Backbone as JSON, one array per atom type, in Angstrom:
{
  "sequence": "XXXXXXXXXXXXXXXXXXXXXXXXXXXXXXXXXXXXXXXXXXXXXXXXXXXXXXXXXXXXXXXXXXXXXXXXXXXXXXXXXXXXXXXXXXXXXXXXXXXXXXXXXXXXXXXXXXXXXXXXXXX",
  "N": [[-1.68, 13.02, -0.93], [-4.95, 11.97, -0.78], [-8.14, 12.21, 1.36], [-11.04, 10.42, 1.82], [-13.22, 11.98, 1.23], [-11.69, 13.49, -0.79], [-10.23, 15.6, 0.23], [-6.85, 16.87, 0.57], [-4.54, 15.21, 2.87], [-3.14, 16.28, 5.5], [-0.77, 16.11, 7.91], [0.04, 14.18, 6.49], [0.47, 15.65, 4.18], [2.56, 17.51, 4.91], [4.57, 15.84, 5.52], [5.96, 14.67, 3.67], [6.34, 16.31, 2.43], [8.71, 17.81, 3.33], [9.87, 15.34, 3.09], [10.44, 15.54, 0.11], [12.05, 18.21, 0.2], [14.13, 16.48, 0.9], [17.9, 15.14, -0.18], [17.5, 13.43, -1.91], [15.8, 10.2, -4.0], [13.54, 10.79, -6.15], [11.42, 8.96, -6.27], [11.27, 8.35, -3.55], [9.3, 9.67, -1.88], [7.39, 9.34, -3.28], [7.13, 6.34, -2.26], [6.85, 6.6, 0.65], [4.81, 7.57, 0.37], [2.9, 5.94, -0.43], [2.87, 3.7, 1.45], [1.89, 5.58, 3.58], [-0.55, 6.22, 2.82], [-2.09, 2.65, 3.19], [-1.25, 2.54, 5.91], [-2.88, 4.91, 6.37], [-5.69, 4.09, 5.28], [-6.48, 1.99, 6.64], [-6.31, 2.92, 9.35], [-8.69, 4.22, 8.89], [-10.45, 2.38, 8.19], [-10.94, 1.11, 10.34], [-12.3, 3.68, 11.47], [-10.49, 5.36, 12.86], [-8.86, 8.27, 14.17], [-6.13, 9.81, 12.97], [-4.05, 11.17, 14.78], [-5.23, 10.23, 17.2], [-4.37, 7.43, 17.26], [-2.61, 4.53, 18.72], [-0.1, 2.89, 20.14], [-1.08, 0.25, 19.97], [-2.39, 0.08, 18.55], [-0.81, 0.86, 16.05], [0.84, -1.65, 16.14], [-1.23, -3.49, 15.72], [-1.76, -2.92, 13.11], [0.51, -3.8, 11.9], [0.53, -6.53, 12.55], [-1.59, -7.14, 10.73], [-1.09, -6.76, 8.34], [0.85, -8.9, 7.94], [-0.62, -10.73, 7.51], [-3.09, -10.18, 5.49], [-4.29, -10.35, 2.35], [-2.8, -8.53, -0.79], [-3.66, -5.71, -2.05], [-5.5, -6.54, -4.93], [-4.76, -5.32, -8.3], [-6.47, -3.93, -10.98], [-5.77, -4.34, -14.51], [-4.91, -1.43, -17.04], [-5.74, -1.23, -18.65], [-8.56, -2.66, -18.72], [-10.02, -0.85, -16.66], [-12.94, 0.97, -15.54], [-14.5, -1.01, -16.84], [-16.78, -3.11, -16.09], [-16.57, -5.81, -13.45], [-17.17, -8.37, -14.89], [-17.03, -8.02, -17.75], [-14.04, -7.76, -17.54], [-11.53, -10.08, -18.87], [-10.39, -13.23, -17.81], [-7.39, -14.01, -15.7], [-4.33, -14.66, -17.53], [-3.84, -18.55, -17.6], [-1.19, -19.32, -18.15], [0.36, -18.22, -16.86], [2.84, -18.69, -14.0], [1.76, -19.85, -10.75], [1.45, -17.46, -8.0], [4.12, -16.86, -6.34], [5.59, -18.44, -6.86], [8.57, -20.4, -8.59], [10.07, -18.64, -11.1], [10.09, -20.03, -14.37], [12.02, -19.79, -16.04], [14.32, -17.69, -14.81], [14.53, -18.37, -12.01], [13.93, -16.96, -10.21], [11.21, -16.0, -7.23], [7.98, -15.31, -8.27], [5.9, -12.43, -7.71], [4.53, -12.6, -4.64], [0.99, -13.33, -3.44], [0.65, -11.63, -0.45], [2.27, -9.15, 1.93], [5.58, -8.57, 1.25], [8.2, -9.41, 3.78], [10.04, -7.28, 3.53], [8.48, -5.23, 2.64], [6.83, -4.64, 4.71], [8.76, -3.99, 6.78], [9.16, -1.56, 5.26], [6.94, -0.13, 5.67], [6.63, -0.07, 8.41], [8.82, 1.81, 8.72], [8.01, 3.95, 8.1]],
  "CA": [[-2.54, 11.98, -0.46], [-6.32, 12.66, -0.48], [-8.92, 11.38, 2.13], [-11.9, 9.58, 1.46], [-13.52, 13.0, 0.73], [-11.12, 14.33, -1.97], [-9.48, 16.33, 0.68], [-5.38, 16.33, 1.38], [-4.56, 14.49, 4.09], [-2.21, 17.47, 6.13], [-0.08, 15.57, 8.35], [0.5, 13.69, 5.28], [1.42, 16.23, 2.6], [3.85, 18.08, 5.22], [6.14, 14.84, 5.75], [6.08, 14.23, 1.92], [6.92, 17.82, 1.33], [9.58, 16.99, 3.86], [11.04, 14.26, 1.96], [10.58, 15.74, -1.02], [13.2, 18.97, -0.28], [15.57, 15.9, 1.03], [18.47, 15.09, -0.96], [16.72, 12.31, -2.02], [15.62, 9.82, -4.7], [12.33, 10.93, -6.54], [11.16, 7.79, -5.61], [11.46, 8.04, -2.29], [8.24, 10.48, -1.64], [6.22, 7.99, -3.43], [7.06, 4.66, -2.2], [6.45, 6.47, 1.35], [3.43, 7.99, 0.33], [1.86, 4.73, -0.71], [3.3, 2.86, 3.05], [1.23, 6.17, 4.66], [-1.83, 5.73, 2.32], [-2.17, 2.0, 3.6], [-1.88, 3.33, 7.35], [-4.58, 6.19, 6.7], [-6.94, 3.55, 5.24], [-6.18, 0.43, 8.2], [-7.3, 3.55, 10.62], [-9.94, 4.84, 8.74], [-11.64, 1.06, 8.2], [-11.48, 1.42, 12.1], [-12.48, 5.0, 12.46], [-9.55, 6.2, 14.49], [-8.34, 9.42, 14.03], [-4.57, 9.52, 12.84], [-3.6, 11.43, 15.98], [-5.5, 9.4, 18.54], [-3.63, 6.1, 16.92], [-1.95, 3.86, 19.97], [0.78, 1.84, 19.38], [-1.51, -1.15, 19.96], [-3.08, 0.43, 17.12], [0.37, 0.08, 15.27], [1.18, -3.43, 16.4], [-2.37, -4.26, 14.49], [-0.99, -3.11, 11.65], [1.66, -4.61, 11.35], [-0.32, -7.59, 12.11], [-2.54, -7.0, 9.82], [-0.2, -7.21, 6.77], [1.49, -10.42, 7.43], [-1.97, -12.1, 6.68], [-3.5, -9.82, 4.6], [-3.68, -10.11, 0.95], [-2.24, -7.45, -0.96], [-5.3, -5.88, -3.41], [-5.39, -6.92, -7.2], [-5.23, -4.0, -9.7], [-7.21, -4.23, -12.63], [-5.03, -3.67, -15.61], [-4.78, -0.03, -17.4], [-6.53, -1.49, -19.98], [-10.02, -2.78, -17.92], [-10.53, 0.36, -15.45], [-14.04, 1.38, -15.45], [-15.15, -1.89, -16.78], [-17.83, -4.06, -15.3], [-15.83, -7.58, -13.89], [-17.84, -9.66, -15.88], [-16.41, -7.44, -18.65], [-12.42, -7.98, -17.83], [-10.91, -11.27, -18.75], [-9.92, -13.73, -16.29], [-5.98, -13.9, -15.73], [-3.98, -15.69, -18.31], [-3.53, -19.61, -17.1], [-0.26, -20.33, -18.46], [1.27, -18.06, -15.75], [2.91, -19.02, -12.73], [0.99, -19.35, -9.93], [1.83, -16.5, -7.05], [5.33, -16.74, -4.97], [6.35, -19.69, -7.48], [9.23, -19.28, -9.56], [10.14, -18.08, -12.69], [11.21, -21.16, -14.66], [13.4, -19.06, -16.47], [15.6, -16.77, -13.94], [14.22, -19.23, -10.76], [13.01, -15.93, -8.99], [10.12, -16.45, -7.36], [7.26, -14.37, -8.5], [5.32, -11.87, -6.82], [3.21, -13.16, -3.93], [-0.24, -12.39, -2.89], [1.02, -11.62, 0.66], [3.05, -8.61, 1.52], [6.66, -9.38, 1.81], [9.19, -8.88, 4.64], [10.93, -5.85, 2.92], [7.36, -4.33, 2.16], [6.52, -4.43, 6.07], [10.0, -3.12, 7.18], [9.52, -0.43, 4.33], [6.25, 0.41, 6.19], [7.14, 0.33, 9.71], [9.58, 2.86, 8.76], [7.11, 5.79, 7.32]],
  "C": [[-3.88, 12.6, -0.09], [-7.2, 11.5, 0.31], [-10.15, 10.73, 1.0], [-12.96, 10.63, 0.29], [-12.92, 13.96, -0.52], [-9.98, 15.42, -1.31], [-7.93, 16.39, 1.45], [-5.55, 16.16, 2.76], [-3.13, 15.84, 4.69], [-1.36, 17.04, 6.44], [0.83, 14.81, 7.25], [1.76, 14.18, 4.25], [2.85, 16.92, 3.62], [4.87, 16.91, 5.52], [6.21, 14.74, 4.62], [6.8, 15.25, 1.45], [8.57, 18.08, 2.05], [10.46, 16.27, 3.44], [11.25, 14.64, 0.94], [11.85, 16.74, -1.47], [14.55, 18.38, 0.41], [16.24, 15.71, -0.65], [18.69, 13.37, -1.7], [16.39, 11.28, -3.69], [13.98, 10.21, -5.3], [11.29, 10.3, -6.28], [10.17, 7.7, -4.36], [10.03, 9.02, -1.7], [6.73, 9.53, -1.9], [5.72, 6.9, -2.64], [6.58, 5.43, -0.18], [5.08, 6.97, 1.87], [2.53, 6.74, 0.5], [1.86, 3.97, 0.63], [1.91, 4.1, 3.8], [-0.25, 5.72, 4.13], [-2.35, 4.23, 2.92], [-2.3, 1.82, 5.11], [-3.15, 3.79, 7.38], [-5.54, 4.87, 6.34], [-7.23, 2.39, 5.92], [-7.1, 1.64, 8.88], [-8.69, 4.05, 10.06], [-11.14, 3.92, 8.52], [-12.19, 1.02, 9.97], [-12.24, 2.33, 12.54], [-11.76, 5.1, 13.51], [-8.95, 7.01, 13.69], [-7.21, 9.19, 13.63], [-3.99, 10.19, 14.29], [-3.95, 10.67, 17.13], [-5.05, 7.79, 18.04], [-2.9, 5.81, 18.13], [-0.78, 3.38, 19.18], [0.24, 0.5, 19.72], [-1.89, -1.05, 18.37], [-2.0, -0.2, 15.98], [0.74, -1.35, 14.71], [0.24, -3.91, 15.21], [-2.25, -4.09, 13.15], [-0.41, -3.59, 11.29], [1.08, -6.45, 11.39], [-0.84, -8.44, 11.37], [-2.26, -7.33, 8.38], [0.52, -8.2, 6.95], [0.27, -11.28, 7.03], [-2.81, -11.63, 6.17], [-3.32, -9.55, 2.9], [-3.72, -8.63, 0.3], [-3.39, -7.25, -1.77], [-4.74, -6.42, -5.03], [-5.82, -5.71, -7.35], [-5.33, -4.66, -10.84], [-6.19, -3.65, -13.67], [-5.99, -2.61, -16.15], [-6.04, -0.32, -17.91], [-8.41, -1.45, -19.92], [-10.48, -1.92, -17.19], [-11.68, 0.67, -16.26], [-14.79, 0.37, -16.05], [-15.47, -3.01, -15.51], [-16.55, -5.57, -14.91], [-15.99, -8.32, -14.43], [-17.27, -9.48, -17.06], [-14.8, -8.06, -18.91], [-12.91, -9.76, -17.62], [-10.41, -12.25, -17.67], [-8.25, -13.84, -16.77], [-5.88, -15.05, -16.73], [-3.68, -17.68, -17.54], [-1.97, -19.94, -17.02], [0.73, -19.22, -17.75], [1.68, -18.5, -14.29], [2.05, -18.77, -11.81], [2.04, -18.15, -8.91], [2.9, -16.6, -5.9], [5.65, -18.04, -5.81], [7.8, -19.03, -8.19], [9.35, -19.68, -10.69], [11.19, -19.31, -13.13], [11.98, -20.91, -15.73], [14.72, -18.75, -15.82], [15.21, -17.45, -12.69], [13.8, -18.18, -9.79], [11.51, -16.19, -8.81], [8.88, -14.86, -7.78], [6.52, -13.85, -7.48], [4.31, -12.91, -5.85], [1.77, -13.1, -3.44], [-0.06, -11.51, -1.26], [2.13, -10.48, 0.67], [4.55, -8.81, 2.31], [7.13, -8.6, 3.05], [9.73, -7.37, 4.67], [9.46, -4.76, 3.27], [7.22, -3.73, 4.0], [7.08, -3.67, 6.85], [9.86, -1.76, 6.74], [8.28, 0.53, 5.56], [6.12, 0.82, 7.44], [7.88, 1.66, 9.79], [8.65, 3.75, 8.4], [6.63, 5.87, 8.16]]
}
């Protein structure tokens, strides 16, 4: 995980490197990399240090992601094009947290779910 600057985040890479010589799922380094990455950049929109973090600080996180939308990624395909450039989304897909009128699952939501939050609390 690299800061804003290009430079590993420390605290970071030693819990990762941590998980990584558990007896673990490959996975599992990732998915809590990406939960810390989302931390580091909540405190760093604040400017607060990762060590001087509160647990009010926390709380606001957690907050923060029940009513924050999750970002849009630009497909593979569009990166480094202009927006005016990429396409707008296809129409004839479901809208967001509807479901699939195939398998009745609902589709992704803009919002991040329950699980996601839990997942992040934990890292």
């Amino acid at each position: 995980m690299l800061d804003r600057l290009g430079r590993p985040v420390e605290p970071a890479a030693l819990y990762l490197k941590e998980l990584m010589a558990r007896d673990s799922s490959p996975l599992t380094p990732r998915s809590y990399g990406m939960d810390l990455l989302r931390w580091f950049r909540f405190l760093w929109g604040l400017a607060i240090e990762w060590d001087r973090a509160t647990r009010e600080d926390a709380r606001d996180f957690m907050l923060w992601m029940k009513v924050a939308d999750k970002p849009q990624r630009v497909h593979w395909r569009h990166r480094g094009r202009a927006l005016s450039a990429v396409p707008p989304p296809r129409s004839d897909r479901p809208a967001p947290g509807t479901p699939n009128p195939v398998t009745g699952k609902p589709t992704v939501g803009t919002k991040y779910s329950p699980a996601t939050r839990a997942h992040c609390r934990a890292a």
